[in-house]
Short mmCIF file of C-alpha atoms in Angstrom, two decimals:
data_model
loop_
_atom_site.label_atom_id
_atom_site.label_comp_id
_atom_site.label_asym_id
_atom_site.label_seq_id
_atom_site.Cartn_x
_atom_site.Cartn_y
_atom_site.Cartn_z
CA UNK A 208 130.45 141.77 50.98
CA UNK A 209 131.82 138.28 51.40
CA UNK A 210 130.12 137.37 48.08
CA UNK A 211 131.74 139.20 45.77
CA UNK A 212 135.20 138.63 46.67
CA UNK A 213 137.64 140.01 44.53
CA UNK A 214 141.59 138.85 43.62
CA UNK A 215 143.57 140.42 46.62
CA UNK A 216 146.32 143.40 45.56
CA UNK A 217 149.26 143.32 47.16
CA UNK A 218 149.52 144.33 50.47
CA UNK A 219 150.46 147.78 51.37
CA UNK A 220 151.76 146.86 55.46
CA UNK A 221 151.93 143.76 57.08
CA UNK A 222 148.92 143.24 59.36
CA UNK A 223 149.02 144.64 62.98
CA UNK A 224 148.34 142.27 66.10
CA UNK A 225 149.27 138.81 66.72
CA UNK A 226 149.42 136.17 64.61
CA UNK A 227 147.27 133.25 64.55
CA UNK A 228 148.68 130.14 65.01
CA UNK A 229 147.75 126.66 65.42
CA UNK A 230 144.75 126.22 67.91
CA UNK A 231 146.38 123.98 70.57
CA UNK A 232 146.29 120.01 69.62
CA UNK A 233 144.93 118.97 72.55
CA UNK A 234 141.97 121.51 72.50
CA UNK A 235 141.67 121.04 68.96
CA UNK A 236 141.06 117.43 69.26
CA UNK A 237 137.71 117.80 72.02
CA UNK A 238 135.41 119.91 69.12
CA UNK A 239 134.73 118.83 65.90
CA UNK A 240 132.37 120.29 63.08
CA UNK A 241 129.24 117.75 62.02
CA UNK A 242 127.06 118.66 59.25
CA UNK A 243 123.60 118.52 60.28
CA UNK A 244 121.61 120.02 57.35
CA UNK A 245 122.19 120.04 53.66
CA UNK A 246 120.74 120.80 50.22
CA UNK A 247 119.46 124.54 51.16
CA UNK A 248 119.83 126.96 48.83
CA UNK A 249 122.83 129.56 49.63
CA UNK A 250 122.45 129.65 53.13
CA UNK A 251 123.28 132.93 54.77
CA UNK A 252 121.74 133.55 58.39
CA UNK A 253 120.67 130.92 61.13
CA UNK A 254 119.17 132.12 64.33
CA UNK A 255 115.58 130.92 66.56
CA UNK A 256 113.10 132.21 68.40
CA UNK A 257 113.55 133.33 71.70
CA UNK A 258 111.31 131.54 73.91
CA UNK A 259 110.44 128.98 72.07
CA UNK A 260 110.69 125.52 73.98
CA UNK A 261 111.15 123.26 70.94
CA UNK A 262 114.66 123.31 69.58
CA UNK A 263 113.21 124.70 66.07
CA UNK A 264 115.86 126.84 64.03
CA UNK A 265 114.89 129.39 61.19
CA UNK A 266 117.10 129.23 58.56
CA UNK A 267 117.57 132.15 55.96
CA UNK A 268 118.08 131.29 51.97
CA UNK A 269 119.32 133.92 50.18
CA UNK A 270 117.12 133.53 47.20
CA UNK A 271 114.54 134.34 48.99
CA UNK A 272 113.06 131.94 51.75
CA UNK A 273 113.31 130.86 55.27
CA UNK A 274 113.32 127.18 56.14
CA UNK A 275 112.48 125.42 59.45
CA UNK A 276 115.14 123.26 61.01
CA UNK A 277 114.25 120.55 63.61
CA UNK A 278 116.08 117.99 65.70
CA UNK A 279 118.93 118.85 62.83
CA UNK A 280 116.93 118.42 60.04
CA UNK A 281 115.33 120.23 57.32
CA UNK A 282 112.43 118.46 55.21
CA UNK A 283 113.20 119.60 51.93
CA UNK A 284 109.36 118.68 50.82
CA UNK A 285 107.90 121.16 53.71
CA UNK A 286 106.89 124.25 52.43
CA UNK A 287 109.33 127.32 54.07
CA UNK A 288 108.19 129.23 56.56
CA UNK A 289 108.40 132.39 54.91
CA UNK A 290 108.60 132.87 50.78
CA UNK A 291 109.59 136.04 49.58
CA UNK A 292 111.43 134.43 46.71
CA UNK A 293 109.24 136.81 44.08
CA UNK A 294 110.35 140.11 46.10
CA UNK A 295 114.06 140.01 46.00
CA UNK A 296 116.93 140.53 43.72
CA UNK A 297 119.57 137.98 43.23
CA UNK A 298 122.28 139.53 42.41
CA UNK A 299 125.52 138.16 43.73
CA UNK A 300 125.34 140.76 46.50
CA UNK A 301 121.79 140.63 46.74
CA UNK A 302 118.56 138.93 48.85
CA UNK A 303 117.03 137.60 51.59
CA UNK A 304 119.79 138.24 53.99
CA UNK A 305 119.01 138.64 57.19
CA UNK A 306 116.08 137.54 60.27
CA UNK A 307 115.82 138.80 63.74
CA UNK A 308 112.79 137.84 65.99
CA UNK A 309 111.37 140.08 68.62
CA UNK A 310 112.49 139.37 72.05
CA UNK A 311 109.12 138.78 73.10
CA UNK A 312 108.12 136.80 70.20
CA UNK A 313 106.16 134.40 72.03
CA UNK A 314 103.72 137.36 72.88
CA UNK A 315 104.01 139.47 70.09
CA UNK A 316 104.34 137.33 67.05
CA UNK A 317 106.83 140.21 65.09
CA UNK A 318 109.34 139.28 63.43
CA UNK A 319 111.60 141.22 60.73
CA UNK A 320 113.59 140.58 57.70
CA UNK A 321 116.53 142.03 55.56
CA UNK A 322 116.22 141.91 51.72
CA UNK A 323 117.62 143.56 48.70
CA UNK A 324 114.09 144.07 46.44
CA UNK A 325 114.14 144.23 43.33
CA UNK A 326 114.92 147.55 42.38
CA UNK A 327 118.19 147.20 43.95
CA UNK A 328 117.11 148.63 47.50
CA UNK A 329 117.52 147.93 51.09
CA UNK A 330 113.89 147.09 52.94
CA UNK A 331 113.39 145.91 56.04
CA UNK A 332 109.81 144.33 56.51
CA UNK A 333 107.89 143.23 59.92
CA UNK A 334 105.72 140.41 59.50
CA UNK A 335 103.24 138.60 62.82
CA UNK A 336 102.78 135.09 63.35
CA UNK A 337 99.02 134.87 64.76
CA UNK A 338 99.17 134.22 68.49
CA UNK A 339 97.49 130.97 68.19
CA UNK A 340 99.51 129.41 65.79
CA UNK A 341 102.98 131.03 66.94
CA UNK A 342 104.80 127.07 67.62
CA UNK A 343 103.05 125.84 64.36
CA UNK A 344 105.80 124.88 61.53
CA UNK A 345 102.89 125.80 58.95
CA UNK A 346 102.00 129.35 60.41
CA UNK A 347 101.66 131.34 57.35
CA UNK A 348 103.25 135.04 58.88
CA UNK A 349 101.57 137.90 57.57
CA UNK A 350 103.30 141.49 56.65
CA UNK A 351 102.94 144.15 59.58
CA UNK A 352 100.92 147.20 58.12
CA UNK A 353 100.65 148.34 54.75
CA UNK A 354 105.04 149.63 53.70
CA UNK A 355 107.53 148.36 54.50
CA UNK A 356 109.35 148.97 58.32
CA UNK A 357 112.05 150.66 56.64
CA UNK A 358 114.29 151.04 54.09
CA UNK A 359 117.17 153.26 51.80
CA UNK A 360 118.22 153.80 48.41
CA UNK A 361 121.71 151.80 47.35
CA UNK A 362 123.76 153.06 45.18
CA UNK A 363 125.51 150.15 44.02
CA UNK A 364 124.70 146.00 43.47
CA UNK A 365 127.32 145.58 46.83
CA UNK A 366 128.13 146.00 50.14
CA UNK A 367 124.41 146.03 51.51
CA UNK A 368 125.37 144.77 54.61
CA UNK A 369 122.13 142.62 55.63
CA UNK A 370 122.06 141.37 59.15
CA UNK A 371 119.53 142.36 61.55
CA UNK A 372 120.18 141.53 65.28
CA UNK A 373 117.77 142.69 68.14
CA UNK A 374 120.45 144.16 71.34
CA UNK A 375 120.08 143.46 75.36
CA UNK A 376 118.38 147.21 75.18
CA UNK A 377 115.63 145.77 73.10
CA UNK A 378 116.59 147.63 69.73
CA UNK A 379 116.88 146.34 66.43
CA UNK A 380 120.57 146.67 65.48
CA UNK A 381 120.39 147.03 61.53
CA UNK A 382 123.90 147.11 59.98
CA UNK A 383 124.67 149.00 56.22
CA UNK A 384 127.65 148.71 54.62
CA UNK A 385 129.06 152.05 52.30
CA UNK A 386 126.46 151.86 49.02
CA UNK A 387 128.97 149.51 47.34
CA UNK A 388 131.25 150.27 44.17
CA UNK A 389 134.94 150.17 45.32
CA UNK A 390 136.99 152.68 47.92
CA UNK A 391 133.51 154.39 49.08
CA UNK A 392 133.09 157.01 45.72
CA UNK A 393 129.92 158.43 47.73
CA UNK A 394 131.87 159.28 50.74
CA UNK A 395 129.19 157.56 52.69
CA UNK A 396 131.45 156.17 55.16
CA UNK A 397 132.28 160.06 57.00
CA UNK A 398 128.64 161.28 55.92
CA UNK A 399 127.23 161.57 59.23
CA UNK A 400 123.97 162.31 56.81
CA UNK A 401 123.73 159.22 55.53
CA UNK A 402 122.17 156.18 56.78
CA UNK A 403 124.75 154.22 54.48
CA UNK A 404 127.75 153.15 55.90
CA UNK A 405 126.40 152.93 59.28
CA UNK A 406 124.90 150.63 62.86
CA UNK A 407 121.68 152.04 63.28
CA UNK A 408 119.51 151.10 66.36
CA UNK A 409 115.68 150.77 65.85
CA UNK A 410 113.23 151.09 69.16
CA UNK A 411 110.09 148.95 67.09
CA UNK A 412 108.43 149.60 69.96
CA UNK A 413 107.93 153.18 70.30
CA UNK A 414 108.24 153.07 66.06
CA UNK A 415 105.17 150.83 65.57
CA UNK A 416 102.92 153.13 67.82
CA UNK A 417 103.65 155.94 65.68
CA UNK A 418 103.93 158.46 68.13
CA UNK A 419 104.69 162.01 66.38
CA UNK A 420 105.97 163.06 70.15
CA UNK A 421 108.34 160.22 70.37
CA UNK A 422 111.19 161.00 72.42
CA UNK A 423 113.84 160.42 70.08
CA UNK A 424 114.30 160.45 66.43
CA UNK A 425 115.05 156.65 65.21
CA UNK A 426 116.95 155.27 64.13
CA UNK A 427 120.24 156.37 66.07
CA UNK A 428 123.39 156.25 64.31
CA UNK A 429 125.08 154.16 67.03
CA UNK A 430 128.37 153.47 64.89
CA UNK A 431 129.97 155.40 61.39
CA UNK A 432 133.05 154.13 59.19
CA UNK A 433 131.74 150.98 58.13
CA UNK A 434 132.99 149.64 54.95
CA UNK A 435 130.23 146.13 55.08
CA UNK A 436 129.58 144.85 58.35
CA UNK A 437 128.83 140.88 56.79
CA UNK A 438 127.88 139.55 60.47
CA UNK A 439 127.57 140.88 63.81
CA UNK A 440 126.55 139.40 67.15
CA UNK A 441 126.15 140.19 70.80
CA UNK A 442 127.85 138.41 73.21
CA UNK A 443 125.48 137.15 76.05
CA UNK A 444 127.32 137.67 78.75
CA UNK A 445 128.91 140.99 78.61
CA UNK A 446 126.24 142.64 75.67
CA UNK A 447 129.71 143.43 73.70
CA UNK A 448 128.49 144.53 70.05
CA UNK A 449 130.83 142.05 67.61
CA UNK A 450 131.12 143.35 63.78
CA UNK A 451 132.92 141.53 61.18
CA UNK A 452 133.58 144.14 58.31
CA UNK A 453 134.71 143.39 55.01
CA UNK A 454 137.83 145.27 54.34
CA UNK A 455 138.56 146.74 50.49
CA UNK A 456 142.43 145.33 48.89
CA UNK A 457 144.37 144.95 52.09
CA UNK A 458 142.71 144.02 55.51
CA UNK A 459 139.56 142.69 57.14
CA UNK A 460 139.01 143.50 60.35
CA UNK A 461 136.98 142.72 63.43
CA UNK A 462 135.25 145.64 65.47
CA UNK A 463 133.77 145.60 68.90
CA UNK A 464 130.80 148.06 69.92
CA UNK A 465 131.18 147.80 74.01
CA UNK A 466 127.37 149.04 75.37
CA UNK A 467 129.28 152.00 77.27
CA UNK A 468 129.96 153.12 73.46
CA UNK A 469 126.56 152.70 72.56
CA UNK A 470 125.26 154.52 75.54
CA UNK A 471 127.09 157.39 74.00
CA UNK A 472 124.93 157.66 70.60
CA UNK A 473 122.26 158.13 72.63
CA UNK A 474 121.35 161.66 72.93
CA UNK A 475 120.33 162.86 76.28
CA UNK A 476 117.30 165.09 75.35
CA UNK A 477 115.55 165.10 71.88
CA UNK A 478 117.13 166.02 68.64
CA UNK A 479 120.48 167.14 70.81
CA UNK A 480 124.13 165.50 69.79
CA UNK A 481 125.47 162.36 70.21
CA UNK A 482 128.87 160.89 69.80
CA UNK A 483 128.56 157.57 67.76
CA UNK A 484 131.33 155.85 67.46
CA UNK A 485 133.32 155.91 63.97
CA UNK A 486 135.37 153.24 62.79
CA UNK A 487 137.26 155.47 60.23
CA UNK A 488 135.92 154.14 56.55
CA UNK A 489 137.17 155.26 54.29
CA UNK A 490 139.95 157.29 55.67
CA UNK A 491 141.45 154.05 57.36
CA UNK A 492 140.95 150.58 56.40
CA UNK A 493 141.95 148.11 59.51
CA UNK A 494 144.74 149.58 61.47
CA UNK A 495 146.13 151.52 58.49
CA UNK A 496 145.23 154.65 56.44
CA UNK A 497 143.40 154.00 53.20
CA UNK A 498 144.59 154.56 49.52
CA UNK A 499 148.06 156.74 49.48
CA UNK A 500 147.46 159.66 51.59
CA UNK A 501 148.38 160.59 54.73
CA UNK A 502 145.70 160.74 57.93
CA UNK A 503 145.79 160.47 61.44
CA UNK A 504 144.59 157.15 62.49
CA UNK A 505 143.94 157.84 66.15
CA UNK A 506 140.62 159.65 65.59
CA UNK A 507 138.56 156.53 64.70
CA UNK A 508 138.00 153.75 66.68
CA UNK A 509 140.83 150.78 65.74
CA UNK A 510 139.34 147.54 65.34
CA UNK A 511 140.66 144.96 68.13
CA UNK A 512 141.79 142.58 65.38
CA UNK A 513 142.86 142.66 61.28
CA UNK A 514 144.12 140.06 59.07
CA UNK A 515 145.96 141.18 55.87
CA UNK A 516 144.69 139.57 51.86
CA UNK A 517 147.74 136.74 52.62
CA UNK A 518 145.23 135.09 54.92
CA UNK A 519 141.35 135.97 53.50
CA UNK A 520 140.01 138.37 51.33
CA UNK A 521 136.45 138.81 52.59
CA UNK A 522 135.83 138.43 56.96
CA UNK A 523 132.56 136.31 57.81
CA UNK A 524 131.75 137.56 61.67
CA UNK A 525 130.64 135.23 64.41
CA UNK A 526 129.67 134.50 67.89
CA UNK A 527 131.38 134.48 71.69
CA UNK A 528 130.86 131.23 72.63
CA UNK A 529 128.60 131.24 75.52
CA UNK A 530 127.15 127.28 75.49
CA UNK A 531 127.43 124.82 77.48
CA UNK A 532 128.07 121.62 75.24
CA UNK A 533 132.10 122.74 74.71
CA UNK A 534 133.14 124.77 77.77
CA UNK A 535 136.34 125.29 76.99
CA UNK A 536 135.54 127.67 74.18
CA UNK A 537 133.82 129.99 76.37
CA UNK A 538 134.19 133.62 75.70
CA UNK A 539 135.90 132.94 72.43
CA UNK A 540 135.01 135.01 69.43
CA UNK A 541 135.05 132.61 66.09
CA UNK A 542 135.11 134.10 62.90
CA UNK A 543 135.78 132.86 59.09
CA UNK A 544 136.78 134.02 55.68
CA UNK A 545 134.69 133.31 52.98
CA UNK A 546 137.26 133.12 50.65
CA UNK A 547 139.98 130.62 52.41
CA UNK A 548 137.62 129.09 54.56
CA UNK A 549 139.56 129.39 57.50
CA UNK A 550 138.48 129.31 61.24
CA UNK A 551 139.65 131.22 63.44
CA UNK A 552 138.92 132.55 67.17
CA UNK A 553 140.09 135.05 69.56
CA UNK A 554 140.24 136.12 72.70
CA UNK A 555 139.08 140.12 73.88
CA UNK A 556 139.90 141.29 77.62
CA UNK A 557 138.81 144.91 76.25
CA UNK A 558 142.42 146.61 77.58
CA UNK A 559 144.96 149.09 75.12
CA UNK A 560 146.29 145.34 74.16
CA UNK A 561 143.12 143.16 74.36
CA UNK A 562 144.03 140.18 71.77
CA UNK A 563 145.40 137.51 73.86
CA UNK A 564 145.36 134.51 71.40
CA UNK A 565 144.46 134.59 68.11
CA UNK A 566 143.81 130.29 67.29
CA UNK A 567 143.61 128.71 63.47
CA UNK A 568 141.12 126.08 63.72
CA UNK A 569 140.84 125.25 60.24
CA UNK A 570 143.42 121.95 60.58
CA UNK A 571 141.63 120.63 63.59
CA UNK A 572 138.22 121.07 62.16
CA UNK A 573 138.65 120.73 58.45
CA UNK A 574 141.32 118.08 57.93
CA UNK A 575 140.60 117.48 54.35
CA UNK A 576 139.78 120.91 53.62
CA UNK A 577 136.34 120.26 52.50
CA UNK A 578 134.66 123.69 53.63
CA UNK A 579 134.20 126.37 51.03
CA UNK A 580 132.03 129.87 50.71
CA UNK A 581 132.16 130.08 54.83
CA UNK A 582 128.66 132.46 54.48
CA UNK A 583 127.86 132.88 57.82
CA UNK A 584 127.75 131.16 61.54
CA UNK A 585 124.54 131.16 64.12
CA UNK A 586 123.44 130.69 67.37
CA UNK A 587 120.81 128.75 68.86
CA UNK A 588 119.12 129.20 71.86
CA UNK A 589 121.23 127.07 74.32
CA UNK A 590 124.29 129.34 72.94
CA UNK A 591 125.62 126.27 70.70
CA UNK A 592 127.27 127.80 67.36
CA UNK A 593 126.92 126.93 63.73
CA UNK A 594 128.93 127.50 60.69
CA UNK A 595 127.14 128.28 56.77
CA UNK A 596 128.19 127.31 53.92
CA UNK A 597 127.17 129.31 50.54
CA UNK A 598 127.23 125.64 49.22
CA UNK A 599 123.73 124.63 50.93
CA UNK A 600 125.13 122.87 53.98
CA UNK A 601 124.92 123.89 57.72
CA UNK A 602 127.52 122.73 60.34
CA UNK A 603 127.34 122.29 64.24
CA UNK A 604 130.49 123.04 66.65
CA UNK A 605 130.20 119.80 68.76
CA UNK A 606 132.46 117.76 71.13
CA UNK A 607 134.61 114.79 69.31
CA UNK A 608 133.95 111.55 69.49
CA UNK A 609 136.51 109.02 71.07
#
């Protein structure tokens, strides 16, 4: 994960794809990046809730808590929405690290986190907002039956992955990264056994009725090969699955989970096969084979994009632009490193070529190189995007001022 970044080695092949260059000046110069909250403590997930007609965002602390966000600000003397600052580890790794709200939140109340507890573990939890307080800043959310929703073992202090992210279909998209240590020792990635390593797909639906006869087994393996997907978003438009995963000493790489591909991991009857897709950790690492053996790279899934340990050591995955306030970024993907800092965005036609520009925004948005620890970017509910800084301060893509 983007948190524990180590010291790059030396690359073993330059990078495939195109190179980034300079995003044009004349485009560069109509966005800028405004800081519109600061002071939180290590900020690593922004999102809202759907339906809500206020413009309130929910911002995640790793240490533990979620804070409320209004009109751009956060009162620093208002008690968080949500504290589960006594449940988590805080290793460097480790946390509160990701939110998702149920698409119908505004009639259901559910709402689930991420953390890392304090054994060392993965749990995702469901908690309810009461119905008649679900638009109140000081709703106190309670915990959704009497364990946890789910939850695995981890190996390791790293690579937990940590996002959750609710899909067009309705599921809960819960992304794991390979147990942790370095170069996948458990073999986790190719373990078709193992939930580690993996996209998995959650109907909380059919799951929270506890139906014995449920049709399907959940969750679904939708995706295999993943080293530690550190971000992942749908695009609105075309329901395009975007992963940033955090490569090992070489390459990160952006992935793209089309929904054709995760129509496939769905298995027509009960307990029959399905073919998820698999990215190829740990036999390949970007576009190349990992560690000094041989393999054939054209069973896995290539990502659409890598960037060699010249350029970043640790990806931070983003958003299509889909808003309205800076139209000509639509249907670019932005994405950072955590270690550089740098900006960058691309554009995906889905074709055996489908980078068509690859754009370095960090000059046009960062002229005195002032960010650092680039932890994460969100969305709110307009489709405006926002960058996260481990530091404590949140940022807002928004059109320059004359």
């Amino acid at each position: 994960m983007l948190l524990l970044a180590l010291a790059a080695t030396a690359c073993r092949a330059k990078a495939t794809g195109p190179a980034a260059v300079p995003v044009p000046a004349a485009l560069g110069a109509g966005v800028s990046l405004v800081r519109v909250a600061t002071g939180l403590s290590k900020p690593v997930a922004l999102t809202f809730a759907p339906g809500d007609p206020s413009d309130r965002l929910f911002v995640v602390e790793k240490t533990g808590t979620i804070r409320i966000m209004r009109d751009g600000k956060i009162d620093p003397k208002a008690p968080p929405f949500l504290d589960l600052s006594d449940q988590v580890s805080t290793g460097s790794e480790q946390g509160l690290l990701g939110l998702a709200f149920h698409p119908a939140f505004y009639v259901t109340g559910r709402f689930f986190v991420n953390l890392t507890d304090r054994k060392g573990n993965t749990k995702i939890l469901e908690f309810a907002v009461p119905r008649d307080h679900l638009r109140d800043d000081h709703a106190k959310p309670v915990r959704h039956g009497d364990v946890e929703f789910w939850g695995v073992e981890q190996p390791y202090s790293n690579h937990n992955g940590g996002h959750l992210a609710f899909g067009p279909d309705g599921l809960l998209y819960v992304g794991l990264g390979d147990g942790g240590a370095g170069g996948d020792p458990k073999r986790n990635g190719q373990n078709p056994a193992s939930k580690l390593a993996k996209m998995l797909a959650f109907n909380v639906d059919l799951m929270d009725d506890h139906d014995p006869g449920a049709e399907f087994e959940w969750p679904r393996i939708v995706a295999l090969g993943l080293r530690n997907p550190w971000r992942y978003s749908f695009d609105r438009q075309t329901g395009d699955l975007w992963i940033g995963d955090v490569g090992q000493n070489a390459f990160e790489e952006v992935d793209v989970l089309t929904p054709e591909a995760r129509a496939a991991a769905k298995p027509p009857k009960p307990h029959a096969s399905a073919t998820p897709t698999n990215f190829g950790w740990n036999v390949v690492e970007g576009f190349h084979c990992f560690g000094p053996h041989a393999c054939d790279e054209k069973r896995y899934t290539p990502p659409v994009i890598e960037y060699d340990h010249h350029e970043g050591c640790s990806i931070t995955g983003g958003y299509v632009y889909r808003g309205k306030a800076l139209p000509m970024l639509a249907g670019r993907y932005f994405y950072a490193d955590y270690c550089t800092a740098m900006v960058r965005s691309l554009r995906w036609n889905g074709s055996e070529q489908p980078v068509t520009e690859v754009w370095d925004w960090r000059a046009a948005l960062d002229p005195e190189n002032q960010l650092t620890n680039l932890s994460s970017f969100g969305e709110d509910a307009a489709g405006e995007l926002y960058l996260l800084s481990l530091d404590g301060d949140v940022y807002k893509f928004v059109p320059a001022t004359k």
